[in-house]
Short mmCIF file of C-alpha atoms in Angstrom, two decimals:
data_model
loop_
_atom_site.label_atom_id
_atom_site.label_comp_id
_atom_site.label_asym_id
_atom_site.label_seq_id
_atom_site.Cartn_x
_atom_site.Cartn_y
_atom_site.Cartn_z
CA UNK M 480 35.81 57.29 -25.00
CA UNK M 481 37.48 54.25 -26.64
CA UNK M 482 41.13 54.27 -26.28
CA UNK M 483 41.26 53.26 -29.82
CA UNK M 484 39.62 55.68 -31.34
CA UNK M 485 41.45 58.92 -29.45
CA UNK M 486 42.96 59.57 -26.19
CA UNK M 487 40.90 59.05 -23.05
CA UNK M 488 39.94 61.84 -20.05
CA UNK M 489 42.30 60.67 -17.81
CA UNK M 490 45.34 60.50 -20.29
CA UNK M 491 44.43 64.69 -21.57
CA UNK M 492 43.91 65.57 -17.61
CA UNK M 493 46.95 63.77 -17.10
CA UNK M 494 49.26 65.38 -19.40
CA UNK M 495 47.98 69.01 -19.26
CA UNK M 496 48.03 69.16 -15.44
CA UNK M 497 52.45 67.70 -16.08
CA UNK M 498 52.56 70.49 -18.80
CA UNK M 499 51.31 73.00 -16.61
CA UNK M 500 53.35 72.23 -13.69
CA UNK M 501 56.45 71.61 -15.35
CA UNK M 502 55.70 75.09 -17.18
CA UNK M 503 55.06 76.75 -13.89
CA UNK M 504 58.13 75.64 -11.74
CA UNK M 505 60.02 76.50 -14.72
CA UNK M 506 59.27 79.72 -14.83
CA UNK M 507 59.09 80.11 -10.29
CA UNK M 508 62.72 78.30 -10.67
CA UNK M 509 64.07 80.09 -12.78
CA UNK M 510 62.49 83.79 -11.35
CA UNK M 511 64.51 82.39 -8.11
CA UNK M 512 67.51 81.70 -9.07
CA UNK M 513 67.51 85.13 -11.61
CA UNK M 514 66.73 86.93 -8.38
CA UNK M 515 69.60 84.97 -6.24
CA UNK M 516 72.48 85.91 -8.95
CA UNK M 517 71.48 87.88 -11.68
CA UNK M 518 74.80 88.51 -12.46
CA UNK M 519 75.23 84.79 -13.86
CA UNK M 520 72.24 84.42 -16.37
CA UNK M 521 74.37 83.06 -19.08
CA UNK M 522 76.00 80.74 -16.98
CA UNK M 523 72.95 79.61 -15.53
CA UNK M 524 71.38 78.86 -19.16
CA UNK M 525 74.08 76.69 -20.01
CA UNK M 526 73.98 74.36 -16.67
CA UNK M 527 70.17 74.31 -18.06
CA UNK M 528 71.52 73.32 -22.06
CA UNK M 529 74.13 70.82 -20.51
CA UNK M 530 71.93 68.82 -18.39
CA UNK M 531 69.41 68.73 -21.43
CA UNK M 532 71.86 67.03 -23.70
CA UNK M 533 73.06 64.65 -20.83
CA UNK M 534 68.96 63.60 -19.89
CA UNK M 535 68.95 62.71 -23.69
CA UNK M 536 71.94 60.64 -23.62
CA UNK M 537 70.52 59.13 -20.19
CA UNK M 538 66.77 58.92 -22.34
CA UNK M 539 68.68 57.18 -25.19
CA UNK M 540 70.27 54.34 -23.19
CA UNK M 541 66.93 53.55 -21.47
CA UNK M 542 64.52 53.60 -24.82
CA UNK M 543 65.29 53.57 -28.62
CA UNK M 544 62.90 55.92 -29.25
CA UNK M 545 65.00 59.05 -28.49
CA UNK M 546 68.16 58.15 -30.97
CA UNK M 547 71.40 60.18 -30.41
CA UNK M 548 72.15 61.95 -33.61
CA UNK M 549 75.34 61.40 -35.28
CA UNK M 550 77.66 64.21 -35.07
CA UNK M 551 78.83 65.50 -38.01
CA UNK M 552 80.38 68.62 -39.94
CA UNK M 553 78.04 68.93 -42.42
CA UNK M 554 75.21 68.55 -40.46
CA UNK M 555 76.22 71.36 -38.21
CA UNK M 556 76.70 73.84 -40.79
CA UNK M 557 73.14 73.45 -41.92
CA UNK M 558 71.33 73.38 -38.50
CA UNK M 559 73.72 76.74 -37.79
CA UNK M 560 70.77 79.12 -38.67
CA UNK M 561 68.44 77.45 -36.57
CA UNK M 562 71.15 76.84 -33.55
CA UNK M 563 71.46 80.38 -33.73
CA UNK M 564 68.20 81.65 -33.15
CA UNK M 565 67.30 79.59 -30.61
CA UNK M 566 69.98 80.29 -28.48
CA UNK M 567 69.66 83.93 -29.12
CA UNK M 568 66.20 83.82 -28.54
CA UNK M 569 66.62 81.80 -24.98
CA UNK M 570 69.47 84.45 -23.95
CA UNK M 571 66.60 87.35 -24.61
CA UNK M 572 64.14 84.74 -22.83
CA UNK M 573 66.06 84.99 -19.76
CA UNK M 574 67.06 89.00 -20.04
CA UNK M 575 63.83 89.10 -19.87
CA UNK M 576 62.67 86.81 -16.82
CA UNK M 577 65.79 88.62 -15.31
CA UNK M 578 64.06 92.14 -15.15
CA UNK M 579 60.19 91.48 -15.12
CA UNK M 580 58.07 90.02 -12.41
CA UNK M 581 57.51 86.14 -12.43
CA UNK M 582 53.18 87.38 -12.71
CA UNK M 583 54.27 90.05 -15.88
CA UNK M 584 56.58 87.46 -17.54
CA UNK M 585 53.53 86.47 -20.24
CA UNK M 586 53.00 89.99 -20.61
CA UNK M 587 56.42 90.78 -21.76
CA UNK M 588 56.33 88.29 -24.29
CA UNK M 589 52.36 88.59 -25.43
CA UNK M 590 54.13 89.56 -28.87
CA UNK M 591 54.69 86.18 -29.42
CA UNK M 592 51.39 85.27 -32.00
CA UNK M 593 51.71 88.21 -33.71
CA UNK M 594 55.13 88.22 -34.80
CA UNK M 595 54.87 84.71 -35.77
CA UNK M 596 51.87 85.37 -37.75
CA UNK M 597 53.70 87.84 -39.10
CA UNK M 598 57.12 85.85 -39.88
CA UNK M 599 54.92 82.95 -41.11
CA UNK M 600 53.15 85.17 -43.91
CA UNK M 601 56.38 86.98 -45.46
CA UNK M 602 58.12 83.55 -45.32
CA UNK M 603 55.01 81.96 -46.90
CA UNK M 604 54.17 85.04 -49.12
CA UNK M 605 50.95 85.24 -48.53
CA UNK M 606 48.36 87.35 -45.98
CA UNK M 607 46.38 85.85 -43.26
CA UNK M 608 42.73 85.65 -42.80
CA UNK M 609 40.82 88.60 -41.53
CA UNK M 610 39.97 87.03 -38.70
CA UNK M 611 43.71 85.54 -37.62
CA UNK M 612 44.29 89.44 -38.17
CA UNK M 613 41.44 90.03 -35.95
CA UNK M 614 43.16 87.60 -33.26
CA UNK M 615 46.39 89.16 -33.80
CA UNK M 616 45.42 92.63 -33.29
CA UNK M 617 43.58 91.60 -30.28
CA UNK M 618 46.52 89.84 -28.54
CA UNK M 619 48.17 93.00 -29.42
CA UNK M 620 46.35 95.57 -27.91
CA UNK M 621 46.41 93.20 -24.27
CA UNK M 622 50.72 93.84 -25.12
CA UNK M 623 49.85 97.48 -25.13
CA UNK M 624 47.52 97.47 -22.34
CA UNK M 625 50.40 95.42 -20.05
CA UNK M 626 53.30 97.65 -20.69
CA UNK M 627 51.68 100.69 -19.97
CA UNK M 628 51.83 102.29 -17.18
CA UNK M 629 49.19 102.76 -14.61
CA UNK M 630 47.89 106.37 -14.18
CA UNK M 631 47.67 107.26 -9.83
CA UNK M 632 48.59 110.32 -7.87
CA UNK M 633 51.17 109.08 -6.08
CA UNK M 634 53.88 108.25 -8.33
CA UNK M 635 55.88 106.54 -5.88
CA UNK M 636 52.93 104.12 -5.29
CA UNK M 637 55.27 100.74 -5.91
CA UNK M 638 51.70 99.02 -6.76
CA UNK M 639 51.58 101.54 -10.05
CA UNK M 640 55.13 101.00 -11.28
CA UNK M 641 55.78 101.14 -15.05
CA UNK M 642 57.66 98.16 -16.19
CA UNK M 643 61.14 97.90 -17.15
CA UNK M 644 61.61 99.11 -20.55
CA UNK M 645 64.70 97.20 -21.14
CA UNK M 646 63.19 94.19 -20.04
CA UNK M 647 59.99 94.78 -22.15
CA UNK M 648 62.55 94.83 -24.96
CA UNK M 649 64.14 91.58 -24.44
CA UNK M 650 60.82 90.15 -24.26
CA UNK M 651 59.80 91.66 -27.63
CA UNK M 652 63.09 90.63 -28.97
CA UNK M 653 62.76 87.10 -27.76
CA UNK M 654 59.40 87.16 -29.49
CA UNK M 655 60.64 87.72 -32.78
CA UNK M 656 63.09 85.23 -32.38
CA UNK M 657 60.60 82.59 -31.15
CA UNK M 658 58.84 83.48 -34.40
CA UNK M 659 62.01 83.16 -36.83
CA UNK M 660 62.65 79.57 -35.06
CA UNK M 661 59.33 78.57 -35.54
CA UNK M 662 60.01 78.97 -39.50
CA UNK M 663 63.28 77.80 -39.66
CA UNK M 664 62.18 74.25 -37.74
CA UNK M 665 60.07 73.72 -40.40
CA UNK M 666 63.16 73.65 -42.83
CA UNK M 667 65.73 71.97 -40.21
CA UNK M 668 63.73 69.03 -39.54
CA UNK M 669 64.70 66.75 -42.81
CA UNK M 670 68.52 67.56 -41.92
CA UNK M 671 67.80 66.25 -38.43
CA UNK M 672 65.90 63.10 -40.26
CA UNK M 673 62.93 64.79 -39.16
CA UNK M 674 62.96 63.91 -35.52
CA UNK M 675 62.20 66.64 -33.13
CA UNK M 676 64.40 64.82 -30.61
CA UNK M 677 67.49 65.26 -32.73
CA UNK M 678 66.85 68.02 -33.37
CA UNK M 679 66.26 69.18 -30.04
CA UNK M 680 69.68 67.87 -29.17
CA UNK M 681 71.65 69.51 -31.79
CA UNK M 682 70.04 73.20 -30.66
CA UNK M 683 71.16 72.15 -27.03
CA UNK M 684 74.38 70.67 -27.82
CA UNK M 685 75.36 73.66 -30.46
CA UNK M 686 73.33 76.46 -28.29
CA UNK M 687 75.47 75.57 -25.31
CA UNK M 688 78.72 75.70 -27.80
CA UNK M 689 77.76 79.17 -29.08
CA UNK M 690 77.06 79.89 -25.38
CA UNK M 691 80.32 79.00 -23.82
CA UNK M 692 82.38 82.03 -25.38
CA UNK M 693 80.25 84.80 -24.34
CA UNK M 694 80.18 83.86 -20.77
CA UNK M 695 84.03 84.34 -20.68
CA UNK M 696 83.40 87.94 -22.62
CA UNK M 697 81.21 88.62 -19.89
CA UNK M 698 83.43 87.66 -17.37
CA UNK M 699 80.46 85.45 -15.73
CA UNK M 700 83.14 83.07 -14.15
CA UNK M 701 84.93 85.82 -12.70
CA UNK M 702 81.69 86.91 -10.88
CA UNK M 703 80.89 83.43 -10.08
CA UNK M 704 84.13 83.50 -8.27
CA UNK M 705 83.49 86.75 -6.26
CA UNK M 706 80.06 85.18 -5.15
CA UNK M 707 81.54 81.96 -4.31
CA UNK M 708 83.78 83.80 -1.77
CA UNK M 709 81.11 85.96 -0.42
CA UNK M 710 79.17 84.90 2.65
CA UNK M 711 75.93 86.48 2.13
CA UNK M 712 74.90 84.43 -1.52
CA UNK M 713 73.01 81.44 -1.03
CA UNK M 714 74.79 79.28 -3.33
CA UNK M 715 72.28 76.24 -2.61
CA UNK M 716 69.21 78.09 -4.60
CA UNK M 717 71.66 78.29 -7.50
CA UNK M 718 72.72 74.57 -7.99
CA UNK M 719 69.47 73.24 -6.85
CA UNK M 720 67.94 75.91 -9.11
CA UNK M 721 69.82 74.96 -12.17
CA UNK M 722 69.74 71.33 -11.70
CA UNK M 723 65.56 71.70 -11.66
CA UNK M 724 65.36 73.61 -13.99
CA UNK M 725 67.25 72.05 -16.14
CA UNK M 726 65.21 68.33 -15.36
CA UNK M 727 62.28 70.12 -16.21
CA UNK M 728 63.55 72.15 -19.44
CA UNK M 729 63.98 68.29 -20.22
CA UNK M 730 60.89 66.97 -18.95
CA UNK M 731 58.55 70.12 -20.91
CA UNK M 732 60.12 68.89 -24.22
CA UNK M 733 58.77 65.78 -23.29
CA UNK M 734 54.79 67.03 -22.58
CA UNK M 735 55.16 69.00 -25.58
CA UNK M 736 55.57 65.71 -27.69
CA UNK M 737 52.55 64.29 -25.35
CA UNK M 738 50.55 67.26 -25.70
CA UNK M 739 50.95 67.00 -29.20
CA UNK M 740 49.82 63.50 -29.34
CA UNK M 741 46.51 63.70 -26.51
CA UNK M 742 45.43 67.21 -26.68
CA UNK M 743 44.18 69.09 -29.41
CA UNK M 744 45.34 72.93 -30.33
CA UNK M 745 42.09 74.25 -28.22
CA UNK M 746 42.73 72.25 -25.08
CA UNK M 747 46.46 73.59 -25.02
CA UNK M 748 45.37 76.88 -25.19
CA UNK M 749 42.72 76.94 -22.59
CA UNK M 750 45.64 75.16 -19.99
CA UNK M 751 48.29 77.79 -21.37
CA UNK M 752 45.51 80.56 -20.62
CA UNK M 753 44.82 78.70 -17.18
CA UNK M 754 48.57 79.00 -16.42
CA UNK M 755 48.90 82.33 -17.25
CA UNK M 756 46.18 83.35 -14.49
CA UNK M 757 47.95 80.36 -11.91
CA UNK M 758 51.58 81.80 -12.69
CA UNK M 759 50.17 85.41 -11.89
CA UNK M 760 48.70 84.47 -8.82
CA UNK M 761 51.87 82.64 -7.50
CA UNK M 762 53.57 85.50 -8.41
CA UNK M 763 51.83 87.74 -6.59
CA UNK M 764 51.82 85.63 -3.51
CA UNK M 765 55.15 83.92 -3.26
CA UNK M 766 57.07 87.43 -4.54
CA UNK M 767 54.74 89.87 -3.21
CA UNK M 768 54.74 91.59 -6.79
CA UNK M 769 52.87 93.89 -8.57
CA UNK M 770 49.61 93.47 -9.43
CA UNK M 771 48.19 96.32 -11.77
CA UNK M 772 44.41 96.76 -13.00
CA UNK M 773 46.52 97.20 -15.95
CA UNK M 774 48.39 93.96 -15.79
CA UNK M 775 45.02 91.79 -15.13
CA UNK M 776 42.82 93.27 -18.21
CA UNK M 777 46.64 92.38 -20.51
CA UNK M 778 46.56 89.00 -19.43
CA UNK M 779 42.71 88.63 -19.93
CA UNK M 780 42.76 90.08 -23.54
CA UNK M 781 46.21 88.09 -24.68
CA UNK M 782 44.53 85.03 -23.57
CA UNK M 783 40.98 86.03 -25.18
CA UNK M 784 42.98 86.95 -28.47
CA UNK M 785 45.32 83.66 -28.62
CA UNK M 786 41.93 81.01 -27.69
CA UNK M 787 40.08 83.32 -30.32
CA UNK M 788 42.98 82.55 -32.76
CA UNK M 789 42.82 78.79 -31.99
CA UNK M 790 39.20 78.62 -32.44
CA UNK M 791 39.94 80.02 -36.27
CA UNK M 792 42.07 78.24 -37.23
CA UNK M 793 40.71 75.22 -35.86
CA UNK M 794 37.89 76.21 -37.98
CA UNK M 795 40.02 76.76 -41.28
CA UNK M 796 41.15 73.82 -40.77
CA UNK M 797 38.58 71.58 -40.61
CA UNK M 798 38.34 69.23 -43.75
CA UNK M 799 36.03 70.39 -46.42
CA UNK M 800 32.60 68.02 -47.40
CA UNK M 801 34.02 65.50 -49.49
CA UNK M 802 32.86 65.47 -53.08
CA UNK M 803 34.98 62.99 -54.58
CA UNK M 804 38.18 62.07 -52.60
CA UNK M 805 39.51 64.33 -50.06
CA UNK M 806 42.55 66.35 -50.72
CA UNK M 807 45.70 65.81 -48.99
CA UNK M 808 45.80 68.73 -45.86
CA UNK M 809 47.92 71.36 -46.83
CA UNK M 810 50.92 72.68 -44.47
CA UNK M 811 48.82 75.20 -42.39
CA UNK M 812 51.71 77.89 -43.14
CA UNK M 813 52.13 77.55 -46.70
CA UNK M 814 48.77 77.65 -47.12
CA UNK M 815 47.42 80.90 -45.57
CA UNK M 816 50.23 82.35 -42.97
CA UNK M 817 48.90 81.07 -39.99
CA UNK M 818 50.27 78.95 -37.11
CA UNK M 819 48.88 77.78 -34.38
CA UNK M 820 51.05 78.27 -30.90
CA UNK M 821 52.35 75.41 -28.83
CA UNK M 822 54.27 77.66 -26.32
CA UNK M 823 57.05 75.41 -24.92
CA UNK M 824 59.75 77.47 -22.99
CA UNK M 825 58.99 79.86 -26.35
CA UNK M 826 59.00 77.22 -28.77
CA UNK M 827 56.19 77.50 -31.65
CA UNK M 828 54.39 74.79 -33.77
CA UNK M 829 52.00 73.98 -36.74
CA UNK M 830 49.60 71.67 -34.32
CA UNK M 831 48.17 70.71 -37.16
CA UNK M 832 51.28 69.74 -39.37
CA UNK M 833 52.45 68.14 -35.85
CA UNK M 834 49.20 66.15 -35.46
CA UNK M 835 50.06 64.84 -38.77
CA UNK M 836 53.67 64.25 -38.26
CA UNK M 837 52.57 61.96 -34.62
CA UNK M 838 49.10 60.54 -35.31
CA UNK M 839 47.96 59.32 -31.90
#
């Protein structure tokens, strides 16, 4: 393939197998570190925010292409609704990582497509295709199928566990939340000059403001204090947890711009479907978890539903035979409901409005 006209092997191989791994140690890290001291999740989510906002300062002095926004009232106050749903939805992210194995972690949030075909259509007033409805019922049913529990005689079998329900919860509402965001981007961007960099460091910078106060309510300090003083906690995993996760938070947001720019919407999904089987494996090995009959047919049929969904609406998509001149592409939302899902540490985007936005 000619590098002018698209990306080449290499480059796709390249940046799929950094999105992958960067996705997986996220997740492994962070499971760690949860397990380690899971009384300090909030604390732990804003070393995570803070080392984000200093990378891009650090990215900014290096290259001009990640500009440091300027910081101002006004500003704030209209990136507030968007600050605050992505913060809420990472706190539920991490509730939920918290009380679920690392291998039923994509489980727990398999609502993510169909909410945010769901959010999408009431905020564009309009219904989805049958067969997005089709996809979305699908991924659906693989939710179901994950949280329920496994039927055995021996109840205190550990391998037939039901989940926890609080957990499943957070992982629903973390969902939703992923779904509002990925509406209220769409309206954010021209107050951020429409650069996903700025305004990925305003939801950092003002997610780790909103962040600070609760941690105090919580008394997360406090506990940080007890564990400090107490022998047994392994205070290494922590601060070597928090400072990896926190470079590769920073690192993901960059192969989500590169995966937007040398992938297209079905390659993305067939590597987030590939990691979905990797991270369950790992889990299974490196945390002896549970493994379910269950739990392997959920992660099958979310990943058949979501590359079922990508296959539409790459179809729908696709530009009509010209009879005159071409139409300009409509914004895949406003047009009929649907996304498509670019799954970065729960973020969602319009691959095709992106596509647009960052020709290659």
């Amino acid at each position: 393939m000619d590098s002018k006209d698209g990306p080449q092997t290499w480059q796709v191989a390249s940046v799929v197998s950094f999105y992958m791994s960067a996705a997986l140690v996220m997740v492994f890290v962070n499971k760690a570190v949860l397990n380690s001291s899971p009384d300090l999740p909030l604390f732990f989510l804003l070393i995570q925010l803070t080392i984000a906002v200093v990378l891009l300062h650090g990215a900014a002095f290096f290259t001009k292409k990640v500009e440091i926004p300027k910081l101002e009232l006004k500003t704030a106050k209209k990136l507030a609704p968007v600050t605050i749903v992505n913060v809420t939805g990472l706190v539920f992210n991490i509730l939920c990582l918290r009380g679920v194995d690392a291998s039923f972690f994509q489980i727990a949030r398999g609502m993510v497509l169909p909410l945010t075909i769901i959010v999408s259509s009431i905020n564009g007033r309009s219904l989805p295709s049958l067969r997005v409805i089709v996809a979305a019922s699908v991924v659906t049913a693989g939710f179901f199928i994950g949280v329920a529990p496994s039927s055995t005689s021996d109840a205190s079998d550990r391998w037939h566990e039901a989940p926890n329900r609080l957990a499943i919860a957070y992982g629903v509402l973390s969902s939703l939340f992923i779904a509002i965001h990925a509406v209220l981007i769409k309206v954010s961007l021209p107050h951020a000059q429409n650069s996903t960099i700025q305004l990925a460091y305003w939801q950092n910078l003002g997610s780790a403001l909103l962040l600070a106060p609760f941690i105090l309510l919580q008394g997360e300090l406090s506990k940080l204090s007890q564990l400090v003083s107490t022998p047994a906690w392994n205070a290494e995993v922590f601060v070597w947890g928090s400072i990896v996760t926190g470079v590769f938070g920073f690192l993901l947001c960059v192969a989500g711009l590169l995966s937007i720019k040398v992938t297209s919407p079905v390659t993305h999904m067939f590597s987030s479907a590939a990691r979905s089987a990797v991270q369950t494996l790992l889990g299974v090995w490196l945390f002896q978890e549970i493994l379910t009959a269950n739990r392997a047919v959920s992660i099958l049929v979310i990943a058949v539903g979501t590359m079922y969904y990508t296959w539409v609406k790459s179809v729908e998509a696709a530009p009509a035979p010209a009879r005159s001149a071409p139409a300009p592409p409509k914004d895949d939302i406003e047009a009929n409901g649907g996304i498509s899902l670019d799954e970065i540490e729960g973020e969602v985007h319009d691959w095709q409005d992106e596509k647009r936005k960052h020709p290659a």
